[in-house]
Coordinates of C-alpha atoms in Angstrom, one line a residue:
M1 CA -28.0 -136.6 61.8
P2 CA -25.8 -139.6 61.2
S3 CA -24.8 -141.6 64.2
S4 CA -24.1 -145.1 62.9
G5 CA -20.5 -144.4 61.9
L6 CA -17.3 -144.6 63.8
A7 CA -17.6 -140.9 64.8
G8 CA -21.0 -141.5 66.5
S9 CA -22.6 -138.3 67.6
A10 CA -19.5 -136.4 66.3
G11 CA -20.5 -137.5 62.8
A12 CA -22.6 -134.3 62.3
W13 CA -19.6 -132.2 63.2
V14 CA -17.5 -134.2 60.7
L15 CA -20.0 -133.6 58.0
G16 CA -20.4 -130.0 58.8
T17 CA -16.7 -129.3 58.9
F18 CA -16.1 -131.2 55.7
A19 CA -18.9 -129.2 54.0
A20 CA -17.5 -125.9 55.1
Y21 CA -14.0 -127.0 54.0
L22 CA -15.3 -127.9 50.6
L23 CA -17.0 -124.5 50.2
I24 CA -13.7 -122.8 51.1
L25 CA -12.0 -124.7 48.3
L26 CA -14.8 -123.7 45.9
G27 CA -14.2 -120.1 46.8
I28 CA -10.5 -120.5 46.1
G29 CA -11.4 -121.8 42.7
L30 CA -13.7 -118.9 41.9
Y31 CA -11.1 -116.4 43.0
S32 CA -8.3 -118.1 41.0
S33 CA -10.4 -118.2 37.8
R34 CA -9.8 -114.4 37.5
L35 CA -6.1 -115.0 37.2
M36 CA -6.1 -117.2 34.1
D37 CA -5.4 -115.8 30.6
T38 CA -3.3 -118.5 29.1
V39 CA -2.8 -122.3 29.2
D40 CA 0.5 -121.5 31.1
D41 CA -1.7 -120.0 33.8
Y42 CA -4.0 -123.0 33.9
V43 CA -1.3 -125.7 34.0
I44 CA 1.6 -124.1 36.0
G45 CA 0.2 -120.9 37.3
G46 CA 2.1 -118.7 34.9
R47 CA 5.2 -119.6 36.9
S48 CA 4.2 -117.0 39.5
V49 CA 3.5 -119.0 42.7
G50 CA 5.7 -118.0 45.6
P51 CA 8.1 -120.4 47.6
V52 CA 6.0 -121.0 50.7
V53 CA 2.9 -121.9 48.8
T54 CA 5.0 -124.0 46.4
G55 CA 6.7 -125.9 49.3
F56 CA 3.4 -126.7 51.0
S57 CA 1.8 -127.6 47.8
E58 CA 4.6 -129.9 46.7
R59 CA 4.2 -132.0 49.9
A60 CA 0.5 -131.9 50.2
S61 CA 0.0 -133.0 46.5
E62 CA 2.1 -136.1 47.2
M63 CA 1.2 -137.2 50.7
S64 CA -2.5 -137.8 50.1
G65 CA -4.4 -140.4 52.1
W66 CA -1.1 -142.5 52.3
L67 CA 0.1 -140.1 55.0
T68 CA -3.1 -139.5 57.0
L69 CA -4.4 -143.1 57.0
G70 CA -1.6 -145.3 55.6
V71 CA 1.4 -144.4 57.7
P72 CA -0.6 -144.6 61.0
S73 CA -2.0 -147.9 59.9
D74 CA 1.4 -149.2 59.0
A75 CA 2.8 -148.1 62.5
F76 CA -0.2 -149.8 64.2
G77 CA 0.7 -153.1 62.4
T78 CA 4.5 -153.1 62.4
G79 CA 5.6 -150.7 65.2
V80 CA 8.7 -148.5 64.9
M81 CA 9.6 -149.9 61.5
A82 CA 6.9 -147.7 60.0
F83 CA 9.2 -144.7 60.5
Y84 CA 11.1 -146.2 57.5
N85 CA 8.3 -144.6 55.4
G86 CA 10.4 -141.5 55.5
L87 CA 13.6 -143.5 54.7
G88 CA 13.1 -143.2 51.0
M89 CA 10.8 -140.2 50.8
I90 CA 12.8 -137.6 52.8
P91 CA 16.2 -138.0 51.0
A92 CA 14.5 -138.5 47.6
D93 CA 12.5 -135.3 48.0
L94 CA 15.6 -133.4 49.1
F95 CA 17.5 -134.8 46.0
A96 CA 14.6 -133.6 43.8
W97 CA 14.7 -130.1 45.2
A98 CA 18.6 -129.9 45.2
G99 CA 19.3 -131.7 41.9
L100 CA 16.2 -131.3 39.7
A101 CA 14.1 -128.3 40.7
K102 CA 16.5 -125.5 39.5
R103 CA 17.3 -127.1 36.1
L104 CA 13.7 -128.1 35.4
R105 CA 12.5 -124.6 36.2
K106 CA 15.0 -123.1 33.8
Y107 CA 14.8 -125.6 31.0
T108 CA 11.0 -125.8 30.8
E109 CA 10.7 -122.0 30.6
I110 CA 13.4 -121.6 28.0
V111 CA 11.8 -124.0 25.7
K112 CA 8.3 -122.7 26.6
A113 CA 7.2 -126.2 27.8
V114 CA 4.4 -126.4 30.5
T115 CA 4.3 -130.2 30.6
L116 CA 6.9 -132.9 30.9
P117 CA 6.0 -134.7 27.6
T118 CA 6.5 -131.4 25.7
F119 CA 9.8 -130.9 27.5
F120 CA 11.0 -134.4 26.8
E121 CA 10.2 -134.0 23.1
T122 CA 12.1 -130.7 22.8
R123 CA 15.1 -131.7 25.0
L124 CA 15.6 -135.0 23.1
Q125 CA 15.0 -133.4 19.7
D126 CA 12.4 -136.0 18.8
D127 CA 10.6 -135.4 15.5
T128 CA 8.7 -138.7 15.5
G129 CA 6.2 -137.8 18.2
L130 CA 7.0 -141.0 20.1
V131 CA 8.4 -139.5 23.2
K132 CA 5.6 -137.0 23.7
G133 CA 2.9 -139.6 22.7
V134 CA 4.2 -142.4 25.0
S135 CA 4.8 -140.2 28.0
A136 CA 1.4 -138.5 27.6
V137 CA -0.4 -141.9 27.5
V138 CA 1.5 -143.0 30.6
L139 CA 0.4 -139.8 32.4
M140 CA -3.2 -140.1 31.4
I141 CA -3.5 -143.7 32.5
F142 CA -1.7 -143.5 35.8
E143 CA -2.8 -140.0 36.9
G144 CA -6.4 -140.7 35.9
G145 CA -6.4 -143.8 38.1
Y146 CA -4.7 -141.8 40.8
V147 CA -7.6 -139.3 40.9
G148 CA -10.2 -142.1 41.2
A149 CA -8.2 -143.8 44.0
Q150 CA -8.2 -140.6 46.1
I151 CA -11.9 -140.0 45.6
V152 CA -12.5 -143.6 46.7
A153 CA -10.4 -143.0 49.8
A154 CA -12.4 -139.9 50.7
G155 CA -15.8 -141.6 50.2
T156 CA -14.7 -144.6 52.2
L157 CA -13.4 -142.5 55.1
L158 CA -16.6 -140.5 55.2
E159 CA -18.7 -143.7 55.2
V160 CA -16.6 -145.1 58.1
L161 CA -16.9 -141.9 60.1
T162 CA -20.5 -140.9 59.6
G163 CA -22.3 -143.9 58.2
V164 CA -23.4 -142.1 55.0
E165 CA -23.4 -144.1 51.7
P166 CA -20.0 -144.0 49.9
L167 CA -21.8 -142.4 46.9
V168 CA -22.4 -139.3 49.0
G169 CA -18.8 -138.8 49.8
I170 CA -17.6 -139.8 46.3
L171 CA -20.0 -137.4 44.6
G172 CA -19.6 -134.6 47.1
G173 CA -15.8 -134.6 47.3
G174 CA -15.4 -135.4 43.6
V175 CA -17.7 -132.6 42.4
I176 CA -16.0 -130.0 44.5
V177 CA -12.5 -131.1 43.5
V178 CA -13.4 -131.1 39.8
G179 CA -15.2 -127.7 40.3
Y180 CA -12.4 -125.7 41.8
T181 CA -9.7 -127.3 39.6
M182 CA -11.7 -126.6 36.5
L183 CA -12.4 -123.0 37.5
G184 CA -9.0 -122.0 38.9
G185 CA -6.4 -124.4 37.4
Y186 CA -3.0 -124.4 39.0
F187 CA -3.6 -121.3 41.0
A188 CA -6.6 -123.0 42.8
V189 CA -4.7 -126.3 43.2
A190 CA -1.6 -124.6 44.7
W191 CA -3.5 -122.4 47.1
S192 CA -5.9 -125.1 48.1
D193 CA -2.9 -127.4 48.8
Y194 CA -1.4 -124.7 50.9
F195 CA -4.6 -124.5 53.0
Q196 CA -4.9 -128.3 53.2
G197 CA -1.2 -128.7 54.0
A198 CA -1.6 -126.5 57.0
I199 CA -4.5 -128.6 58.3
I200 CA -2.5 -131.8 57.8
L201 CA 0.6 -130.4 59.6
M202 CA -1.4 -129.2 62.6
A203 CA -3.2 -132.5 63.0
F204 CA 0.1 -134.5 63.2
I205 CA 1.6 -132.0 65.6
I206 CA -1.3 -131.8 68.0
L207 CA -2.3 -135.5 68.1
P208 CA 1.2 -136.9 69.3
I209 CA 1.6 -134.1 71.8
L210 CA -1.8 -134.9 73.4
A211 CA -1.0 -138.6 73.4
F212 CA 2.3 -137.9 75.0
T213 CA 0.7 -136.0 77.8
N214 CA -1.5 -139.0 78.5
Y215 CA 0.9 -141.9 78.0
G216 CA 4.4 -140.5 77.9
L217 CA 6.8 -142.1 75.4
P218 CA 5.1 -145.2 73.9
F219 CA 8.1 -147.5 73.6
N220 CA 7.9 -149.3 77.0
D221 CA 4.2 -150.0 76.5
L222 CA 4.9 -151.3 73.0
A223 CA 7.5 -153.7 74.3
S224 CA 4.9 -155.2 76.6
V225 CA 2.6 -155.7 73.6
G226 CA 5.2 -157.5 71.6
S227 CA 9.0 -157.3 71.0
S228 CA 8.5 -156.9 67.2
Y229 CA 6.9 -153.5 67.7
T230 CA 10.1 -152.0 69.0
S231 CA 12.3 -153.8 66.5
I232 CA 13.6 -151.7 63.6
T233 CA 12.9 -154.7 61.3
A234 CA 9.5 -155.6 62.9
G235 CA 11.1 -158.9 64.0
M236 CA 12.2 -159.9 60.5
T237 CA 15.7 -161.3 60.0
G238 CA 17.9 -162.2 57.1
W239 CA 16.8 -161.5 53.5
A240 CA 13.2 -160.7 54.7
A241 CA 14.5 -157.8 56.8
I242 CA 16.8 -156.5 54.0
F243 CA 14.1 -156.6 51.3
G244 CA 11.6 -155.1 53.8
I245 CA 13.9 -152.1 54.3
I246 CA 14.5 -151.8 50.6
S247 CA 10.8 -151.7 49.9
Y248 CA 10.4 -148.7 52.3
A249 CA 13.4 -146.9 50.7
A250 CA 12.2 -147.7 47.2
I251 CA 9.0 -145.6 47.7
G252 CA 11.2 -142.5 47.3
L253 CA 12.1 -143.6 43.7
G254 CA 8.7 -142.5 42.6
I255 CA 9.2 -138.7 43.3
P256 CA 11.1 -137.8 40.1
G257 CA 8.5 -139.6 37.9
N258 CA 5.3 -138.1 39.4
P259 CA 4.4 -135.0 37.4
H260 CA 2.1 -133.6 40.1
V261 CA 5.2 -133.2 42.2
M262 CA 7.5 -132.0 39.4
V263 CA 5.1 -129.4 38.2
R264 CA 5.7 -127.5 41.5
F265 CA 9.3 -126.9 40.4
M266 CA 8.1 -125.6 37.0
G267 CA 5.5 -123.3 38.6
I268 CA 7.6 -121.5 41.2
D269 CA 8.0 -117.7 40.6
E270 CA 11.8 -117.4 40.7
V271 CA 14.7 -119.8 40.6
K272 CA 16.3 -118.1 43.6
N273 CA 13.2 -119.0 45.7
I274 CA 13.7 -122.7 45.2
R275 CA 15.9 -123.0 48.3
L276 CA 13.2 -121.5 50.6
A277 CA 10.5 -123.7 49.0
A278 CA 12.7 -126.7 49.6
L279 CA 13.2 -125.8 53.3
V280 CA 9.4 -125.4 53.7
A281 CA 8.7 -128.8 52.0
Q282 CA 11.4 -130.7 54.0
L283 CA 10.2 -129.3 57.4
F284 CA 6.6 -130.2 56.4
M285 CA 7.6 -133.7 55.4
F286 CA 9.8 -134.4 58.5
V287 CA 7.2 -133.3 61.0
A288 CA 4.3 -134.9 59.2
Y289 CA 5.9 -138.3 58.7
I290 CA 7.2 -138.5 62.3
G291 CA 3.8 -137.3 63.7
A292 CA 1.9 -139.9 61.5
G293 CA 4.2 -142.7 62.8
F294 CA 3.6 -141.7 66.4
V295 CA -0.1 -141.6 65.9
G296 CA 0.0 -145.3 64.9
L297 CA 2.2 -146.2 67.9
Y298 CA 0.0 -144.3 70.4
A299 CA -3.1 -146.0 68.9
L300 CA -1.5 -149.3 69.7
V301 CA -0.9 -148.3 73.2
A302 CA -4.4 -146.8 73.7
F303 CA -6.4 -149.6 72.1
G304 CA -4.2 -152.6 72.2
Q305 CA -3.2 -155.0 69.5
G306 CA -6.7 -156.1 68.6
G307 CA -8.5 -153.0 69.6
I308 CA -9.0 -151.7 66.0
D309 CA -10.6 -154.0 63.5
D310 CA -9.6 -151.9 60.4
P311 CA -6.1 -150.4 60.7
N312 CA -7.2 -147.6 58.3
N313 CA -9.3 -146.3 61.2
V314 CA -6.3 -145.7 63.5
M315 CA -6.0 -142.0 62.9
P316 CA -9.7 -141.3 63.2
M317 CA -10.1 -143.4 66.3
L318 CA -7.2 -141.7 68.1
T319 CA -8.6 -138.3 67.2
L320 CA -12.0 -139.2 68.6
E321 CA -10.3 -140.5 71.7
F322 CA -8.7 -137.2 72.6
F323 CA -11.1 -134.5 71.2
P324 CA -14.7 -133.5 71.6
G325 CA -16.9 -133.7 68.5
A326 CA -16.4 -130.2 67.2
I327 CA -12.6 -130.2 67.3
A328 CA -12.5 -133.9 66.1
G329 CA -14.5 -132.9 63.1
I330 CA -11.9 -130.2 62.2
I331 CA -9.0 -132.6 62.6
L332 CA -10.7 -135.5 60.7
A333 CA -11.2 -133.1 57.8
A334 CA -7.4 -133.2 57.6
A335 CA -7.5 -136.8 56.3
L336 CA -10.0 -135.8 53.7
A337 CA -8.0 -132.7 52.9
A338 CA -4.9 -134.9 52.1
M339 CA -6.9 -136.9 49.6
M340 CA -8.4 -133.9 47.9
S341 CA -5.0 -132.2 47.7
S342 CA -3.6 -135.1 45.7
A343 CA -6.7 -135.6 43.5
D344 CA -6.7 -132.0 42.3
S345 CA -3.0 -132.1 41.3
Q346 CA -3.3 -135.4 39.5
L347 CA -6.4 -134.2 37.7
L348 CA -4.6 -131.1 36.4
V349 CA -1.6 -133.2 35.2
A350 CA -3.9 -135.6 33.3
T351 CA -5.7 -132.6 31.8
S352 CA -2.5 -131.0 30.6
A353 CA -1.4 -134.3 29.0
I354 CA -4.6 -134.3 26.8
V355 CA -4.9 -130.6 26.0
E356 CA -1.3 -129.4 25.8
D357 CA 0.5 -132.6 24.7
V358 CA -2.1 -134.3 22.5
Y359 CA -4.5 -131.6 21.2
H360 CA -2.0 -128.7 21.1
G361 CA 0.9 -130.9 20.1
Y362 CA -0.7 -133.0 17.4
V363 CA -4.3 -131.8 16.5
N364 CA -4.1 -128.0 16.5
P365 CA -0.7 -126.5 17.0
N366 CA -2.0 -123.1 16.2
A367 CA -4.8 -123.0 18.8
S368 CA -5.3 -119.7 20.6
Q369 CA -4.6 -119.4 24.3
A370 CA -8.3 -118.7 25.0
K371 CA -9.3 -121.9 23.2
L372 CA -6.6 -123.9 25.1
V373 CA -7.8 -122.6 28.4
R374 CA -11.5 -123.4 27.5
Y375 CA -10.6 -126.9 26.3
S376 CA -8.5 -127.5 29.5
Q377 CA -11.6 -126.7 31.6
L378 CA -13.8 -128.9 29.6
V379 CA -11.3 -131.8 29.7
T380 CA -10.9 -131.3 33.5
L381 CA -14.7 -131.6 33.8
A382 CA -14.8 -134.8 31.6
L383 CA -11.9 -136.4 33.3
G384 CA -13.3 -135.6 36.7
A385 CA -16.7 -137.1 35.8
A386 CA -14.9 -140.3 34.5
S387 CA -12.8 -140.4 37.7
I388 CA -15.9 -140.1 39.9
A389 CA -17.6 -143.0 38.0
F390 CA -14.4 -145.0 38.3
A391 CA -14.3 -144.3 42.0
Y392 CA -17.8 -145.6 42.5
I393 CA -17.1 -148.7 40.5
A394 CA -13.8 -149.4 42.3
K395 CA -15.1 -148.4 45.8
D396 CA -14.3 -151.9 47.2
T397 CA -10.8 -152.1 45.7
P398 CA -7.9 -151.8 48.1
I399 CA -6.9 -148.1 47.8
Y400 CA -3.3 -148.1 48.8
T401 CA -2.3 -151.1 46.8
L402 CA -3.8 -149.4 43.7
V403 CA -1.9 -146.2 44.5
L404 CA 1.5 -147.6 45.4
D405 CA 1.7 -150.5 43.1
Y406 CA 0.2 -148.9 40.0
A407 CA -0.2 -145.1 40.0
W408 CA 2.8 -144.0 42.1
G409 CA 5.1 -146.9 41.1
G410 CA 4.1 -146.8 37.4
L411 CA 4.9 -143.1 37.1
G412 CA 8.1 -143.4 39.0
A413 CA 9.4 -146.3 36.9
A414 CA 8.2 -145.0 33.5
I415 CA 8.9 -141.2 33.8
G416 CA 11.6 -140.9 36.6
P417 CA 14.7 -142.2 34.7
T418 CA 14.0 -140.0 31.6
L419 CA 13.5 -136.9 33.7
I420 CA 16.7 -137.3 35.7
A421 CA 18.7 -138.2 32.5
S422 CA 17.3 -135.3 30.5
L423 CA 18.5 -132.8 33.1
W424 CA 21.9 -134.3 33.8
W425 CA 23.1 -136.7 31.0
K426 CA 24.0 -135.3 27.6
R427 CA 23.9 -138.7 25.9
V428 CA 20.3 -139.7 26.6
T429 CA 18.3 -140.2 23.4
A430 CA 14.6 -140.3 22.4
K431 CA 14.7 -144.0 21.6
G432 CA 16.2 -144.8 24.9
S433 CA 13.5 -142.7 26.7
V434 CA 10.7 -144.5 24.9
A435 CA 12.2 -148.0 25.6
S436 CA 12.6 -147.0 29.2
M437 CA 9.0 -145.9 29.6
I438 CA 7.7 -149.1 28.1
V439 CA 9.9 -151.3 30.2
G440 CA 9.2 -149.4 33.4
T441 CA 5.4 -149.5 32.9
A442 CA 5.4 -153.2 32.0
T443 CA 7.7 -154.3 34.8
M444 CA 5.6 -152.4 37.4
F445 CA 2.4 -154.1 36.2
L446 CA 3.9 -157.6 35.9
W447 CA 5.7 -157.4 39.3
T448 CA 2.4 -156.8 41.2
Q449 CA 1.1 -160.0 39.6
L450 CA 4.3 -162.0 40.0
S451 CA 3.1 -164.3 42.8
T452 CA 0.0 -165.2 40.7
L453 CA 2.2 -165.9 37.7
L454 CA 4.6 -168.1 39.7
G455 CA 1.6 -170.0 41.0
V456 CA 0.3 -170.6 37.5
L457 CA 3.7 -171.8 36.4
G458 CA 4.1 -174.1 39.4
L459 CA 7.2 -172.3 40.7
Q460 CA 5.8 -170.8 43.9
N461 CA 7.0 -173.6 46.1
A462 CA 10.5 -173.4 44.8
V463 CA 10.5 -169.6 45.4
D464 CA 9.2 -170.1 49.0
A465 CA 12.0 -172.5 49.7
S466 CA 14.6 -169.9 49.1
P467 CA 14.7 -167.0 51.6
F468 CA 16.4 -164.7 49.0
L469 CA 13.9 -165.4 46.2
S470 CA 11.0 -165.2 48.5
G471 CA 12.2 -161.8 49.8
L472 CA 12.9 -160.6 46.2
V473 CA 9.4 -161.5 44.9
G474 CA 7.8 -159.7 47.9
V475 CA 9.9 -156.5 47.4
Y476 CA 8.1 -153.3 46.4
G477 CA 7.8 -153.4 42.6
L478 CA 9.1 -149.9 42.0
F479 CA 12.6 -151.1 43.1
P480 CA 13.1 -153.7 40.2
A481 CA 11.0 -151.6 37.8
F482 CA 13.2 -148.5 38.3
I483 CA 16.4 -150.5 37.9
L484 CA 15.2 -152.2 34.7
S485 CA 13.9 -148.9 33.3
T486 CA 17.1 -147.1 34.0
T487 CA 19.3 -149.9 32.6
T488 CA 17.2 -149.9 29.4
L489 CA 17.5 -146.1 29.1
V490 CA 21.3 -146.2 29.4
V491 CA 21.8 -149.2 27.1
V492 CA 19.5 -148.1 24.3
S493 CA 20.8 -144.5 24.5
L494 CA 24.4 -145.7 24.1
L495 CA 23.4 -147.7 21.1
T496 CA 21.5 -144.9 19.3
R497 CA 22.4 -141.4 18.0
P498 CA 22.2 -138.7 20.7
P499 CA 20.7 -135.2 20.1
E500 CA 23.2 -132.6 18.7
G501 CA 24.5 -129.6 20.4
V502 CA 23.7 -130.7 23.9
G503 CA 27.2 -129.9 25.1
D504 CA 26.8 -126.2 24.2
H505 CA 23.4 -126.2 25.8
F506 CA 24.7 -127.6 29.1
N507 CA 27.6 -125.1 29.1
V508 CA 25.2 -122.2 28.9
F509 CA 23.5 -123.4 32.0
D510 CA 26.7 -124.0 33.9
K511 CA 27.6 -120.4 33.6
P512 CA 26.5 -117.9 36.4
L513 CA 23.7 -115.5 35.5
S514 CA 26.1 -112.6 35.7
A515 CA 28.3 -114.0 32.9
L516 CA 25.2 -114.6 30.7
S517 CA 24.0 -111.1 31.1
S518 CA 27.3 -109.5 30.1
G519 CA 29.3 -109.1 26.9
D520 CA 27.1 -109.5 23.7
S521 CA 23.8 -110.1 25.5
P522 CA 20.8 -108.6 23.7
T523 CA 19.3 -105.4 24.9
G524 CA 15.8 -104.2 25.0
A525 CA 12.7 -106.3 25.7
P526 CA 12.4 -109.6 23.8
D527 CA 9.0 -110.9 22.7
Y528 CA 9.1 -113.5 25.4
V529 CA 8.8 -112.3 29.0
T530 CA 8.2 -114.0 32.3
D531 CA 5.0 -112.2 33.2
G532 CA 2.8 -115.1 34.0
G533 CA 1.4 -115.1 30.5
R534 CA -0.5 -111.8 31.0
D535 CA 0.1 -108.6 29.1
V536 CA 2.0 -106.0 31.0
S537 CA 3.4 -102.6 29.9
P538 CA 6.2 -101.9 29.8
K539 CA 7.5 -105.4 29.4
A540 CA 10.1 -106.4 31.9
V541 CA 13.2 -108.4 31.0
T542 CA 14.0 -111.1 33.5
E543 CA 16.9 -113.4 34.3
T544 CA 15.2 -116.2 32.4
D545 CA 14.7 -114.0 29.3
T546 CA 18.5 -113.3 29.3
I547 CA 19.2 -117.0 29.5
R548 CA 16.8 -117.9 26.8
A549 CA 18.3 -115.3 24.5
H550 CA 21.7 -116.8 24.9
V551 CA 20.4 -120.3 24.3
D552 CA 18.6 -119.0 21.1
A553 CA 21.9 -117.4 20.0
T554 CA 23.6 -120.8 20.1
D555 CA 21.0 -122.2 17.6
Y556 CA 20.8 -125.2 19.9
W557 CA 17.1 -125.8 19.2
D558 CA 17.6 -125.7 15.4
E559 CA 17.8 -129.3 14.4
G560 CA 21.1 -130.4 12.9
D561 CA 23.1 -127.5 14.2
E562 CA 26.0 -128.1 16.5

């Protein structure tokens, strides 16, 4: 029975709860395996997942350990300024649901695309393979690293809480995540995220309420600790304060470019349910971010400025302060749940990039659905094993720097501008998209090493002498990377030939469904139906089938036709 960790005698409860939790996830995977007949089922759940599960899953897949450990840690170190973590994320996620979800859901089904690289290739009419190839490589690199980072976080937390070796947590958590994702695909990922999201939400509702009953509002106590903790700029002034706020806001720029978030829009059952799913996701996000911020503030009140050596332990320590071992074990499983809920989604996206975009797109376009599902499971297993090995090798690497500076930021800068433009700008081109992805990726990598480069070039002192330059160099890299990536996309697209017939295509989607289903619309059951990829009899004609038939009638997807 472990007792050398932070949880002390509660460590056994933590381990027991975590083990039971992982067995539940494995059960979800086994059940979901019965629902898979096609690669569509494996990658996006056959577009048949309901709005409540989709809303929870969209938030749980993104928040990860950043919410459960990172935000409380940030609040413990900076005070009320940590609430700016929601400054970029909440409006950005609302924009994604309002401005991207509906169009992405329709477009990807009409062109029968289950991954973003395939959608980009079709939408931009790219016959060179560059758009699909570059975007697939970007996804494999960043999402693969993302999975490893989450497994590292889970192993590290388990070590801190119980004293077990990191290898135990890395292997235990990694094997279960890979197992249920391989067995159940998107169905397992979505439902496990729903289960995990509920745990996360309850944890960040209960903890601040209990702290409030003990301490009241924390702001007067924070002021006695230090005036910077109650300052909305953490005591910073001038350019430092401006760029500090920009850095928080810029985190939201990553949402459109992270496929494990966007795939939720593609997998929802009906377009009309997007509004309900968005409401669920926004309520989840608002409550969770506010609760996580207050957990950090109350930890500062409870333990004092120097009372916690490692800020990443803020949430676990406050939990152990207020709850007996059994209940603390359940709540601390929420932090591990958040990491698992991101790792499974990212693993699935990386798998789809290899199987659907590379193998099915280039190697064997005529592969059967059964073969694609089988290969998807094998690739998930292989990628999972590689991620577990990476997690063990990188167990001493700062987790959140790796996630924010490389994985989240890299995807946001490389993929985000192309996704937004593909859905809203008729003039975007394949060459503009490729150039944008390359510039966004390179900028994100270089910006994280900018201070080192300036030191090598002997320019660091000159930068430090200028408040503006010093603040700019320290700003979150996704901010300049997204701007440069977007600028490149626009400039190169304007200088190159756009796809043909896009105006007709956009006009089709601007019409109401009632207009599309009248007049000369085809009757009967087309050979494409929205049935989750499974054979049904009689075949049902859905709203999406009608839209697709009208788009086909325009000959939009026939290259060279207006």
